[in-house]
Each structure stands twice: as C-alpha cells, then as structure tokens.
XYZ file of C-alpha atoms in Angstrom:
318
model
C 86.716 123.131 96.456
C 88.050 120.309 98.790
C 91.839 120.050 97.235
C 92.750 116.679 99.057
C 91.486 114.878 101.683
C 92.305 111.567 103.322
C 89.845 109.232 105.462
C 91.617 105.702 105.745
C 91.683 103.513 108.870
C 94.397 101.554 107.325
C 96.795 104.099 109.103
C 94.955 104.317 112.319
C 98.112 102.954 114.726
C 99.104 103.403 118.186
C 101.045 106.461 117.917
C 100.451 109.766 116.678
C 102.084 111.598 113.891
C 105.658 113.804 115.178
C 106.154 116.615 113.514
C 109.035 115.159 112.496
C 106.307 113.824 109.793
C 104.670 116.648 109.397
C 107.410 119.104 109.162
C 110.350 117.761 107.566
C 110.287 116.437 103.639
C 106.743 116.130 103.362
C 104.163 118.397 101.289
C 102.532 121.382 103.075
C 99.169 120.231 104.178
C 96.524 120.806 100.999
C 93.583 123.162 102.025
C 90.892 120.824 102.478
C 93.152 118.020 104.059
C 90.778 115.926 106.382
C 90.761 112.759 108.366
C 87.730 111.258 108.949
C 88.808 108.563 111.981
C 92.051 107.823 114.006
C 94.368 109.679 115.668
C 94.420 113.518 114.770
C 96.966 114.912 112.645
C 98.279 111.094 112.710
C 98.117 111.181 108.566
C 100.553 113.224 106.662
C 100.636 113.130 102.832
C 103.808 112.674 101.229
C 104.912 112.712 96.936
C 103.597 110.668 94.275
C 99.948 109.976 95.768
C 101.130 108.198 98.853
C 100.675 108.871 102.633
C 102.695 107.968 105.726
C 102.145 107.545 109.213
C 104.779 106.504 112.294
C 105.218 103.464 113.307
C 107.358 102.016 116.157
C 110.327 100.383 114.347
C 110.720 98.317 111.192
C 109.004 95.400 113.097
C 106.270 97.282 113.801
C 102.890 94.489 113.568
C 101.443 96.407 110.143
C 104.420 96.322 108.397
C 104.876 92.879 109.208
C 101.430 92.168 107.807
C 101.528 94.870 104.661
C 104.861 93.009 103.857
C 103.012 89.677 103.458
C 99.752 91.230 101.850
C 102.165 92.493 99.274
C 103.441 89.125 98.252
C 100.845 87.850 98.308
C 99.327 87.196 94.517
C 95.605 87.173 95.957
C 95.961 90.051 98.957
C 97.550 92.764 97.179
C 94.886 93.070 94.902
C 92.079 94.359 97.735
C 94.665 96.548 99.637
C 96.490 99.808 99.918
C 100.339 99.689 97.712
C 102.920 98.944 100.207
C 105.159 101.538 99.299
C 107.717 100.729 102.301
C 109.407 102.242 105.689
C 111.228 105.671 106.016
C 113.187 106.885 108.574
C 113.916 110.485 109.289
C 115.337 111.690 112.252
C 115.379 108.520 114.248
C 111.528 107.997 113.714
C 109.845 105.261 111.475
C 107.238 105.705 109.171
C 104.862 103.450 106.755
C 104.214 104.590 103.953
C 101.036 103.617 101.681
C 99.109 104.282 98.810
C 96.965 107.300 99.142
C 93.465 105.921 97.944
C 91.727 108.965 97.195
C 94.698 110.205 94.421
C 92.931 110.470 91.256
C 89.436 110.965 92.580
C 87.749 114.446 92.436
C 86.242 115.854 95.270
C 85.084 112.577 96.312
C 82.084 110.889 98.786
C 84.061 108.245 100.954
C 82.352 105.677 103.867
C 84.742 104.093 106.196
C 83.121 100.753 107.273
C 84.227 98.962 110.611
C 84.649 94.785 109.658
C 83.826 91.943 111.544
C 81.802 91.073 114.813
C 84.767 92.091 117.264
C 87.519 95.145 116.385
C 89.572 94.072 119.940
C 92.361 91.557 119.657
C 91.920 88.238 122.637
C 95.067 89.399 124.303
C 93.153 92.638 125.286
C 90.273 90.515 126.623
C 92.275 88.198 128.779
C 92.502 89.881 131.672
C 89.427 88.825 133.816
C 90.508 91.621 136.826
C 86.825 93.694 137.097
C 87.048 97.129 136.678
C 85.248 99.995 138.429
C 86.125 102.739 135.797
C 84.803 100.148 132.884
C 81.514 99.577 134.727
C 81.205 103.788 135.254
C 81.839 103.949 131.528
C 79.091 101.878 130.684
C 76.750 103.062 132.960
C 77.471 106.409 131.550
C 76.315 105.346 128.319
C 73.558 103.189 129.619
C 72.626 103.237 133.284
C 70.275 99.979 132.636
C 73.148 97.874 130.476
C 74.960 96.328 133.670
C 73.572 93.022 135.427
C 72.035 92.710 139.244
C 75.595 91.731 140.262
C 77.367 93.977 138.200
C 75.538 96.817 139.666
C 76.392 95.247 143.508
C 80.194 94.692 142.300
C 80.017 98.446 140.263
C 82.736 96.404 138.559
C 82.945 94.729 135.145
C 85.880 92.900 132.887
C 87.312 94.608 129.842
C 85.477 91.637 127.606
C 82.511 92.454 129.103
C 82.402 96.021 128.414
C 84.418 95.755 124.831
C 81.355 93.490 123.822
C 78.845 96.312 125.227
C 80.266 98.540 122.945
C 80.302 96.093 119.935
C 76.410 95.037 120.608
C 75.397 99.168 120.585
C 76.282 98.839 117.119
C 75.693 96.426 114.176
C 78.925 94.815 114.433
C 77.749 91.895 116.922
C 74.820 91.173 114.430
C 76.179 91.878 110.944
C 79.586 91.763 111.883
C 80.119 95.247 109.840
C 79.014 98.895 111.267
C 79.534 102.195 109.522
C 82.060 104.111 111.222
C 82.553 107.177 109.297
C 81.413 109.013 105.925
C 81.861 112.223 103.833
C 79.532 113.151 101.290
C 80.035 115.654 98.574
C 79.729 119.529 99.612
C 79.090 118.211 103.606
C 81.039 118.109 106.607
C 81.734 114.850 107.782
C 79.577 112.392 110.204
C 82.251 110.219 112.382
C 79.726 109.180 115.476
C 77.774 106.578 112.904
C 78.657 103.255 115.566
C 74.350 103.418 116.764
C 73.502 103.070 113.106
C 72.263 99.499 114.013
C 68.972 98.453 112.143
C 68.638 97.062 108.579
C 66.246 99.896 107.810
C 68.835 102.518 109.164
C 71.860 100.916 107.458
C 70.248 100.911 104.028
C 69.069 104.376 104.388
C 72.595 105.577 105.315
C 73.747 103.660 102.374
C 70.951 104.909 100.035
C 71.932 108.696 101.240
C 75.742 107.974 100.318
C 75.396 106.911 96.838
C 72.638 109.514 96.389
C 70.393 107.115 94.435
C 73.377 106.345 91.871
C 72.390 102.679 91.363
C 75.602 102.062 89.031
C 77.462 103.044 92.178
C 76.033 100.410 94.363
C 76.499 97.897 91.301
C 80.172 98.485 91.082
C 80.812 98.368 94.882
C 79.061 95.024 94.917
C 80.474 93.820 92.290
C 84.223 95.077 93.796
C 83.461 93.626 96.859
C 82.269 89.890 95.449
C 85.674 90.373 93.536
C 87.882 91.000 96.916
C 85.894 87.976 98.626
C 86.857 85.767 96.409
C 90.272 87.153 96.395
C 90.570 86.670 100.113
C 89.368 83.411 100.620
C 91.965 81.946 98.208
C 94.672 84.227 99.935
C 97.024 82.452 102.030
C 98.031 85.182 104.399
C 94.084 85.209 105.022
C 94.015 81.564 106.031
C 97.114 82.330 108.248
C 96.089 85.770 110.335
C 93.074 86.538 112.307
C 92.463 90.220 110.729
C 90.931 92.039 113.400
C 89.590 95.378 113.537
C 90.161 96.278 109.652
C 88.076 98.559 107.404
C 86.248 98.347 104.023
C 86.807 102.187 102.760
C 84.764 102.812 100.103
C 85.363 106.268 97.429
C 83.467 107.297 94.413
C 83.141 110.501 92.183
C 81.341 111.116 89.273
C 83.862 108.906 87.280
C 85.152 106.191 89.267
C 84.239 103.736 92.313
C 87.113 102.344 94.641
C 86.492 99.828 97.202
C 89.231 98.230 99.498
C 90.474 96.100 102.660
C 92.268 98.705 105.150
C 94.121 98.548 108.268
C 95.803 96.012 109.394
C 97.543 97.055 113.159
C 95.728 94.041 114.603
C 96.838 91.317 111.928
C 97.994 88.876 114.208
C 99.080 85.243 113.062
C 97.017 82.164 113.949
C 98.403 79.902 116.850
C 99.613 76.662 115.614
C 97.130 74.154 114.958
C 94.425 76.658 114.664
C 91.744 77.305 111.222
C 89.365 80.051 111.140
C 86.976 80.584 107.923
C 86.351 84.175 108.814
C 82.854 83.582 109.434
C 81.924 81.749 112.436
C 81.235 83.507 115.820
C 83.759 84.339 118.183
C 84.156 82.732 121.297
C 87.693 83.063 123.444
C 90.234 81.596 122.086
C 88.936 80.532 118.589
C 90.393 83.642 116.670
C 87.511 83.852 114.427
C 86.799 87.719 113.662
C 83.893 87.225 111.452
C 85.912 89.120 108.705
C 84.625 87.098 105.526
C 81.262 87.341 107.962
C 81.052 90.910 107.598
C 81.685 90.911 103.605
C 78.336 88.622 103.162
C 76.407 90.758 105.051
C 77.446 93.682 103.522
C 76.769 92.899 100.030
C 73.265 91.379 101.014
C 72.841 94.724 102.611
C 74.612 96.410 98.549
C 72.026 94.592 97.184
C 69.038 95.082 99.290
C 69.923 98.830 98.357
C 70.103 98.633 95.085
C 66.220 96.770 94.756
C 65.200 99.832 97.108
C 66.817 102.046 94.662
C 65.187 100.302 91.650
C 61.749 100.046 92.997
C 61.978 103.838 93.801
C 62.611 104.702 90.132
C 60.348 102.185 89.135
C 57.393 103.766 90.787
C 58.503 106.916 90.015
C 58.459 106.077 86.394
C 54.798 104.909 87.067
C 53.373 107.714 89.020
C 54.940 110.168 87.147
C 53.003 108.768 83.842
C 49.619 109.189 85.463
C-alpha cells in the first residue's frame, strides 16, 4: 500500500533539495513517497507530519509571505502550518505542514490558480526571442503571427500567454495541473484539459461519483473565499502562481491555498480584487477569479453526479 506520499506546489521553489535535506536529520524516504509537480526530489519529509524544502536564506520571498499568512487571523485558516526555518549545514530550509498526514492512501488534485502563474517582472523584458518563437512553434507550428513567423522571434509575454491560453487558465483562470487517484499512477501533463465538458469529467473521475465529496470541497472552498477576501495580506499581495490542492479518503476531505514563491506585495497606491483581467502593470492575478469558477465548475459536477443517480434510480426500476 502507498505508505506516504506528498503532492504540494506550495514547496515548488527555485532550488532543488541538497542532500544536505535529504540525508542529514530527516526520516528515510517512506516506500511510496511521491511528488506529483515541482522540482524532483525537491520535497523531503521531516518529524511530526511536516515537510521541508530549501530555500535561499531567511529572507527568502515564501517565508516572507508564510510569515504574514500566519498572522494573519483570516489567511492561516486556508493554508499550510508555518512551522518555521532550519538551518543545517549552512543551508536554509522551510518547513510546512505536511497536508496529506492523517489521510489514508489518499486521491489528491493539484489545481493551478488564476489567469497568469508568471510574475510582471518576468514579462518586462520586450527583447524578442528566437529560442521562445522555436518553442512555440514546436508546440504549434500555426500559433505565431505573419510577422512573427518573418521575425522567427517573439517576447517572453507573448509566449508565457501562449502557454496560459493552451490551457483553461486564460478562460477560467484555474487549470488542473496534476492528480493521483487511488490504486493509479499519477497524471502530471493535465495543462490541455481546457473545455467545460473535459474539466467536469476529470473532476467527475476524481471523486469517483462520491457526491458528498464534491459537497464538502465546495463547501471548503466557499469557506476559504470568504476567508480571503476579508484577509488583509490578500488585499496587500498579488498571489501569483499558487495552487488549490485538494485530498480526500474514505473519511475525510481537505482543501487548501498552496504556494506562495510568487507572493509579491502591491506597489503603493495600487488595489486589486483578485478578479479582474490582467493587463501590464495592474497586478491583478485573477486569484479570487479562479475560486468562482471553480466552484461553479464543483457544482456543475455535483448536478451531473445527481442526475446520473437519478436516472439510474429510474431506469433501473423499469
């Protein structure tokens, strides 16, 4: 049986695990340990039902921004435990709650947030790039423009929003990135799972027609939007690139905001409501967007899933 296994975004920074992590005062590795996204072997589990990953210093942007979610009354209640920093052997580490302690051999969906997962300070560079415009050609030969194909250049912004509009981040500002079902391996390349009809299916597949599961995820998430539109550090940060991860068993359903790398704080003078559309230089990430969507899209399911028994009921008494 899986043992332990760990799928959260909320770790996913810029640098890889040492094995100054993986080796030294940590747990063996559990049989079963698996990651579904992010850097490989960047997760290492650690005592007490916590996880840590490195980080570049004490400074480092998440901690910054788990610090804050932690104080704050609102925030901490739709994220990971802070559980603090650790140094060993001249490296820094984070270290967080493990979200899948407690849960028994569990199904878990990591789902990407918002209409845009690249900060503006990635974007700003307008210099057009020949290896961007190969890249995209590469995935689609017809995506680039008359003059793009005569340049065979393009920006970064133009390709990063390529990438988002493959998926159903531009239009629902949420895609599925990743999920693990019970007794299967796990699916990771989920980013052209675009349509309604697809994205209820794939839903409809995870919870395996458990229609108190998609109740209590709904429910959860209508919980943490309320909870993050009175939050404070919300009003303050554009939250860009996070994660709803989502875990149930046959007991228990656990829903909650993850990573938080890109957490940057609003220029002076600037509001964002989490749910307008992004243009350049208005920070909005489409965040509390993404949360709509996706519990129209809960409850869409959940009326599929009803009707189905419904007429199975029916058919089945002729």
């Amino acid at each position: 049986s899986l043992l332990s296994f760990f799928a959260i975004n909320a770790l996913e920074l810029s640098a890889p695990a040492s094995p100054v992590l993986l080796e030294h005062n940590a747990p063996a590795i559990p049989s079963g340990w698996l990651q579904l996204s992010g850097h490989p072997k960047s997760i290492a589990p650690a005592a007490n039902g916590s996880v840590r990953k490195r980080i570049s210093g004490p400074s480092d942007a998440e901690v910054v921004a788990y610090r804050q979610l932690s104080v704050d009354s609102n925030a901490c209640k739709v994220v990971p435990k802070f559980l603090g920093v650790h140094r060993l052997d001249g490296e820094y580490f984070i270290e967080l709650q493990d979200l899948l302690h407690g849960f028994h051999d569990p199904h878990v969906m990591d789902i990407k947030i918002g209409f845009r997962t690249f900060s503006e300070n990635e974007v700003s560079n307008t210099t057009l790039r020949e290896d961007l415009y190969k890249k995209m050609i590469a995935i689609d030969p017809a995506a680039p423009t008359a003059e793009e194909h005569q340049q065979k250049a393009i920006t970064k912004l133009r390709y990063m929003l390529f990438r988002e509009n493959m998926s159903s981040s531009h239009e629902k500002g949420f895609r599925i990135e990743a999920l693990k079902m019970r007794g299967s391996s796990p699916v990771t390349d989920m980013k052209t799972v675009k349509t309604s009809q697809e994205i209820q299916g794939t839903i409809s597949n995870f919870v395996n027609g458990r229609k108190s599961v998609v109740k209590d995820m709904t429910k959860r998430l209508k919980q943490m939007r309320t909870l993050i539109e009175k939050s404070e550090f919300f009003q303050r940060h554009q939250v860009v690139g996070s994660s709803i991860f989502i875990v149930y068993d046959d007991h228990k359903v656990g829903v909650w905001l993850i990573d938080f790398a890109k957490a940057l704080p609003l220029p002076e003078g600037v509001k964002v409501d989490h749910r307008k559309r992004w243009t350049l230089g208005n920070c909005e990430e489409g965040l509390l967007f993404g949360v709509d969507e996706l519990i129209r899209t809960l409850e869409d399911v959940h009326r599929g899933l009803q009707q189905s028994s419904h007429d199975s009921k029916k058919y089945g008494r002729r």
